[in-house]
Amino acid sequence: MPSNNPLNPAKRQQILDGARRIFIESGFASSSVEKIAKAAGVAKGTIYNYFDSKEALFVALIAGECGGETQLPTLAQLLNTPIEAVLNRFAHQWLSSLLQEEQAALFRIVLAEVMQFPALGQLIESSGPAQVVQRLSEYLAQLNQDEILQIDDARLAAEQLLALSDAGIIRQMQLSVSNPSSSQIELHVNSAVSVFLRAYRRTV
């Protein structure tokens, strides 16, 4: 029997599913909590039990789609895993999340509306991407401290790894030039990790 708990995870997902449809159909500015409530099959007040505002709902949707609501591995867990495997994991998950069809559609909405709603872009950055970059930066800083890699700016290095994994794939997808195959994604990620380690591995 369904729970009446106002924080029921199934109800929260129901709201997110309705919000996804409305945001993709109408964009951010033209969407309303009323429209989302109707699409989700819930009362408007129910949405506010879960999300403080339309902006908070959109941020939660983006974060969930790109894995921002997933618990990141701890630094200790990362340090107990081979370096190549850790870097491959970060690069692959980053690239794969950006290539998801619905995720790409939501990011197009962000790009179209961020000039009018700059706080929206800042919220999304802090809710997902910035957390991934921060954890990767902490890992790289520890490898530098342990004299495994030689990295002066760990945050810049983290951004470089993620940018290397892209290497034009996202641009081509956004411009509808091509959609990469799984083998192309693997090639880009493996090449990114290889180039990154050649640049930062300490020489004896």
Tab-separated table of C-alpha atoms in Angstrom, residues 2-203:
chain	number	residue	atom	x	y	z
A	2	PRO	CA	1.516	3.431	-0.979
A	3	SER	CA	2.962	5.467	1.830
A	4	ASN	CA	1.370	8.770	2.855
A	5	ASN	CA	4.786	10.071	3.847
A	6	PRO	CA	5.176	13.492	2.151
A	7	LEU	CA	8.805	12.573	1.400
A	8	ASN	CA	7.898	9.334	-0.361
A	9	PRO	CA	10.705	8.672	-2.923
A	10	ALA	CA	8.192	7.310	-5.447
A	11	LYS	CA	6.146	10.506	-5.244
A	12	ARG	CA	9.297	12.605	-5.630
A	13	GLN	CA	10.214	10.664	-8.772
A	14	GLN	CA	6.684	11.100	-10.089
A	15	ILE	CA	7.106	14.875	-9.762
A	16	LEU	CA	10.509	14.779	-11.466
A	17	ASP	CA	9.105	12.750	-14.361
A	18	GLY	CA	6.317	15.276	-14.888
A	19	ALA	CA	8.745	18.175	-14.615
A	20	ARG	CA	11.065	16.630	-17.201
A	21	ARG	CA	8.254	16.458	-19.757
A	22	ILE	CA	7.170	20.041	-19.168
A	23	PHE	CA	10.663	21.563	-19.132
A	24	ILE	CA	11.641	19.782	-22.361
A	25	GLU	CA	8.375	20.761	-24.074
A	26	SER	CA	8.179	24.372	-22.864
A	27	GLY	CA	11.636	25.437	-21.689
A	28	PHE	CA	12.339	26.829	-18.245
A	29	ALA	CA	10.770	30.296	-18.439
A	30	SER	CA	7.483	29.094	-19.962
A	31	SER	CA	7.067	26.208	-17.534
A	32	SER	CA	5.073	26.687	-14.365
A	33	VAL	CA	4.543	24.724	-11.196
A	34	GLU	CA	0.876	24.423	-12.186
A	35	LYS	CA	1.788	22.781	-15.515
A	36	ILE	CA	4.259	20.469	-13.790
A	37	ALA	CA	1.693	19.475	-11.164
A	38	LYS	CA	-0.816	18.591	-13.884
A	39	ALA	CA	1.743	16.563	-15.840
A	40	ALA	CA	2.858	14.755	-12.693
A	41	GLY	CA	-0.703	14.075	-11.547
A	42	VAL	CA	-0.215	15.749	-8.164
A	43	ALA	CA	-1.478	18.851	-6.397
A	44	LYS	CA	0.575	22.035	-6.693
A	45	GLY	CA	1.055	22.038	-2.924
A	46	THR	CA	2.520	18.539	-3.075
A	47	ILE	CA	5.367	19.804	-5.250
A	48	TYR	CA	6.281	22.377	-2.606
A	49	ASN	CA	6.529	19.564	-0.041
A	50	TYR	CA	9.517	18.335	-2.020
A	51	PHE	CA	10.960	21.389	-3.761
A	52	ASP	CA	11.125	25.003	-2.594
A	53	SER	CA	10.705	26.487	-6.074
A	54	LYS	CA	10.621	25.813	-9.791
A	55	GLU	CA	14.344	26.570	-9.854
A	56	ALA	CA	15.049	23.981	-7.141
A	57	LEU	CA	13.001	21.408	-9.044
A	58	PHE	CA	14.916	22.052	-12.264
A	59	VAL	CA	18.260	21.820	-10.478
A	60	ALA	CA	17.244	18.528	-8.845
A	61	LEU	CA	16.215	17.187	-12.231
A	62	ILE	CA	19.530	18.125	-13.843
A	63	ALA	CA	21.509	16.765	-10.897
A	64	GLY	CA	19.633	13.481	-10.986
A	65	GLU	CA	20.072	13.061	-14.742
A	66	CYS	CA	23.818	13.645	-14.621
A	67	GLY	CA	24.398	11.657	-11.461
A	68	GLY	CA	24.847	14.663	-9.215
A	69	GLU	CA	22.561	13.097	-6.619
A	70	THR	CA	24.636	9.905	-6.597
A	71	GLN	CA	27.124	9.593	-3.740
A	72	LEU	CA	30.609	10.276	-5.026
A	73	PRO	CA	33.324	7.807	-4.015
A	74	THR	CA	35.349	8.863	-0.999
A	75	LEU	CA	38.968	9.884	-1.337
A	76	ALA	CA	39.992	6.721	0.512
A	77	GLN	CA	38.049	4.573	-1.957
A	78	LEU	CA	39.718	6.303	-4.879
A	79	LEU	CA	43.200	5.902	-3.431
A	80	ASN	CA	42.633	2.154	-3.078
A	81	THR	CA	41.923	1.831	-6.829
A	82	PRO	CA	44.484	1.835	-9.686
A	83	ILE	CA	45.044	5.353	-11.038
A	84	GLU	CA	44.099	4.519	-14.629
A	85	ALA	CA	40.815	2.980	-13.457
A	86	VAL	CA	39.922	6.049	-11.363
A	87	LEU	CA	40.660	8.517	-14.154
A	88	ASN	CA	38.819	6.351	-16.673
A	89	ARG	CA	35.796	6.198	-14.371
A	90	PHE	CA	35.609	9.966	-13.914
A	91	ALA	CA	36.097	10.692	-17.618
A	92	HIS	CA	33.666	8.015	-18.791
A	93	GLN	CA	30.875	8.949	-16.373
A	94	TRP	CA	31.299	12.643	-17.174
A	95	LEU	CA	31.112	12.137	-20.917
A	96	SER	CA	28.340	9.530	-20.796
A	97	SER	CA	26.116	11.735	-18.633
A	98	LEU	CA	26.426	14.665	-21.031
A	99	LEU	CA	25.538	12.435	-23.978
A	100	GLN	CA	22.262	11.148	-22.540
A	101	GLU	CA	19.463	12.362	-24.805
A	102	GLU	CA	17.235	13.855	-22.105
A	103	GLN	CA	20.231	15.299	-20.268
A	104	ALA	CA	21.365	16.995	-23.470
A	105	ALA	CA	17.886	18.430	-23.963
A	106	LEU	CA	17.870	19.848	-20.436
A	107	PHE	CA	21.300	21.413	-20.882
A	108	ARG	CA	20.116	23.084	-24.088
A	109	ILE	CA	17.405	24.701	-21.969
A	110	VAL	CA	20.038	25.917	-19.530
A	111	LEU	CA	22.173	27.403	-22.316
A	112	ALA	CA	19.139	29.101	-23.860
A	113	GLU	CA	17.975	30.688	-20.605
A	114	VAL	CA	21.085	31.213	-18.505
A	115	MET	CA	21.500	34.833	-19.627
A	116	GLN	CA	18.019	35.636	-18.300
A	117	PHE	CA	18.368	33.383	-15.254
A	118	PRO	CA	22.091	33.427	-14.322
A	119	ALA	CA	21.378	32.040	-10.852
A	120	LEU	CA	19.981	28.913	-12.503
A	121	GLY	CA	23.300	28.138	-14.164
A	122	GLN	CA	25.163	28.777	-10.926
A	123	LEU	CA	22.858	26.440	-9.003
A	124	ILE	CA	23.282	23.664	-11.550
A	125	GLU	CA	27.065	24.050	-11.583
A	126	SER	CA	27.267	23.828	-7.803
A	127	SER	CA	24.805	20.939	-7.539
A	128	GLY	CA	26.634	18.541	-9.851
A	129	PRO	CA	29.632	19.438	-12.018
A	130	ALA	CA	31.462	21.411	-9.333
A	131	GLN	CA	31.167	18.490	-6.904
A	132	VAL	CA	32.652	16.066	-9.434
A	133	VAL	CA	35.508	18.449	-10.226
A	134	GLN	CA	36.145	19.027	-6.516
A	135	ARG	CA	36.402	15.309	-5.714
A	136	LEU	CA	38.662	14.685	-8.714
A	137	SER	CA	40.779	17.684	-7.672
A	138	GLU	CA	41.181	16.282	-4.156
A	139	TYR	CA	42.279	12.961	-5.605
A	140	LEU	CA	44.817	14.551	-7.946
A	141	ALA	CA	46.154	16.774	-5.155
A	142	GLN	CA	46.745	13.669	-3.034
A	143	LEU	CA	48.593	11.967	-5.903
A	144	ASN	CA	50.768	15.051	-6.179
A	145	GLN	CA	51.424	15.026	-2.440
A	146	ASP	CA	52.339	11.335	-2.628
A	147	GLU	CA	54.731	12.207	-5.488
A	148	ILE	CA	52.972	9.899	-7.930
A	149	LEU	CA	51.913	12.703	-10.273
A	150	GLN	CA	53.391	16.187	-10.576
A	151	ILE	CA	50.496	18.661	-10.582
A	152	ASP	CA	50.806	22.323	-9.627
A	153	ASP	CA	47.080	23.118	-9.950
A	154	ALA	CA	44.877	20.113	-9.163
A	155	ARG	CA	41.616	21.831	-10.069
A	156	LEU	CA	42.916	22.901	-13.467
A	157	ALA	CA	44.207	19.374	-14.062
A	158	ALA	CA	40.793	17.936	-13.183
A	159	GLU	CA	39.091	20.232	-15.683
A	160	GLN	CA	41.698	19.292	-18.292
A	161	LEU	CA	40.983	15.568	-17.924
A	162	LEU	CA	37.249	16.104	-18.372
A	163	ALA	CA	37.819	18.396	-21.359
A	164	LEU	CA	40.167	15.853	-22.945
A	165	SER	CA	37.506	13.165	-22.647
A	166	ASP	CA	35.140	15.375	-24.654
A	167	ALA	CA	37.515	16.496	-27.437
A	168	GLY	CA	34.728	17.685	-29.731
A	169	ILE	CA	32.132	14.987	-29.042
A	170	ILE	CA	29.710	17.274	-27.180
A	171	ARG	CA	29.973	20.059	-29.754
A	172	GLN	CA	29.219	17.699	-32.623
A	173	MET	CA	26.257	16.238	-30.756
A	174	GLN	CA	24.856	19.680	-29.877
A	175	LEU	CA	25.153	20.756	-33.517
A	176	SER	CA	23.513	17.489	-34.661
A	177	VAL	CA	26.630	16.599	-36.645
A	178	SER	CA	26.990	13.122	-35.168
A	179	ASN	CA	26.164	10.918	-32.198
A	180	PRO	CA	29.158	8.948	-30.936
A	181	SER	CA	29.108	5.185	-30.682
A	182	SER	CA	30.126	3.400	-27.494
A	183	SER	CA	33.432	2.475	-29.154
A	184	GLN	CA	34.108	6.143	-29.950
A	185	ILE	CA	33.409	7.103	-26.359
A	186	GLU	CA	35.811	4.427	-25.117
A	187	LEU	CA	38.456	5.632	-27.566
A	188	HIS	CA	38.128	9.239	-26.400
A	189	VAL	CA	38.231	8.302	-22.720
A	190	ASN	CA	41.209	5.973	-23.056
A	191	SER	CA	43.090	8.557	-25.110
A	192	ALA	CA	42.265	11.302	-22.580
A	193	VAL	CA	43.615	9.241	-19.681
A	194	SER	CA	46.747	8.304	-21.641
A	195	VAL	CA	47.502	11.908	-22.620
A	196	PHE	CA	46.773	13.123	-19.091
A	197	LEU	CA	49.149	10.635	-17.472
A	198	ARG	CA	51.921	11.336	-19.982
A	199	ALA	CA	51.633	15.018	-19.126
A	200	TYR	CA	51.528	14.670	-15.326
A	201	ARG	CA	53.313	11.463	-14.391
A	202	ARG	CA	56.518	12.147	-12.477
A	203	THR	CA	59.749	11.236	-14.190
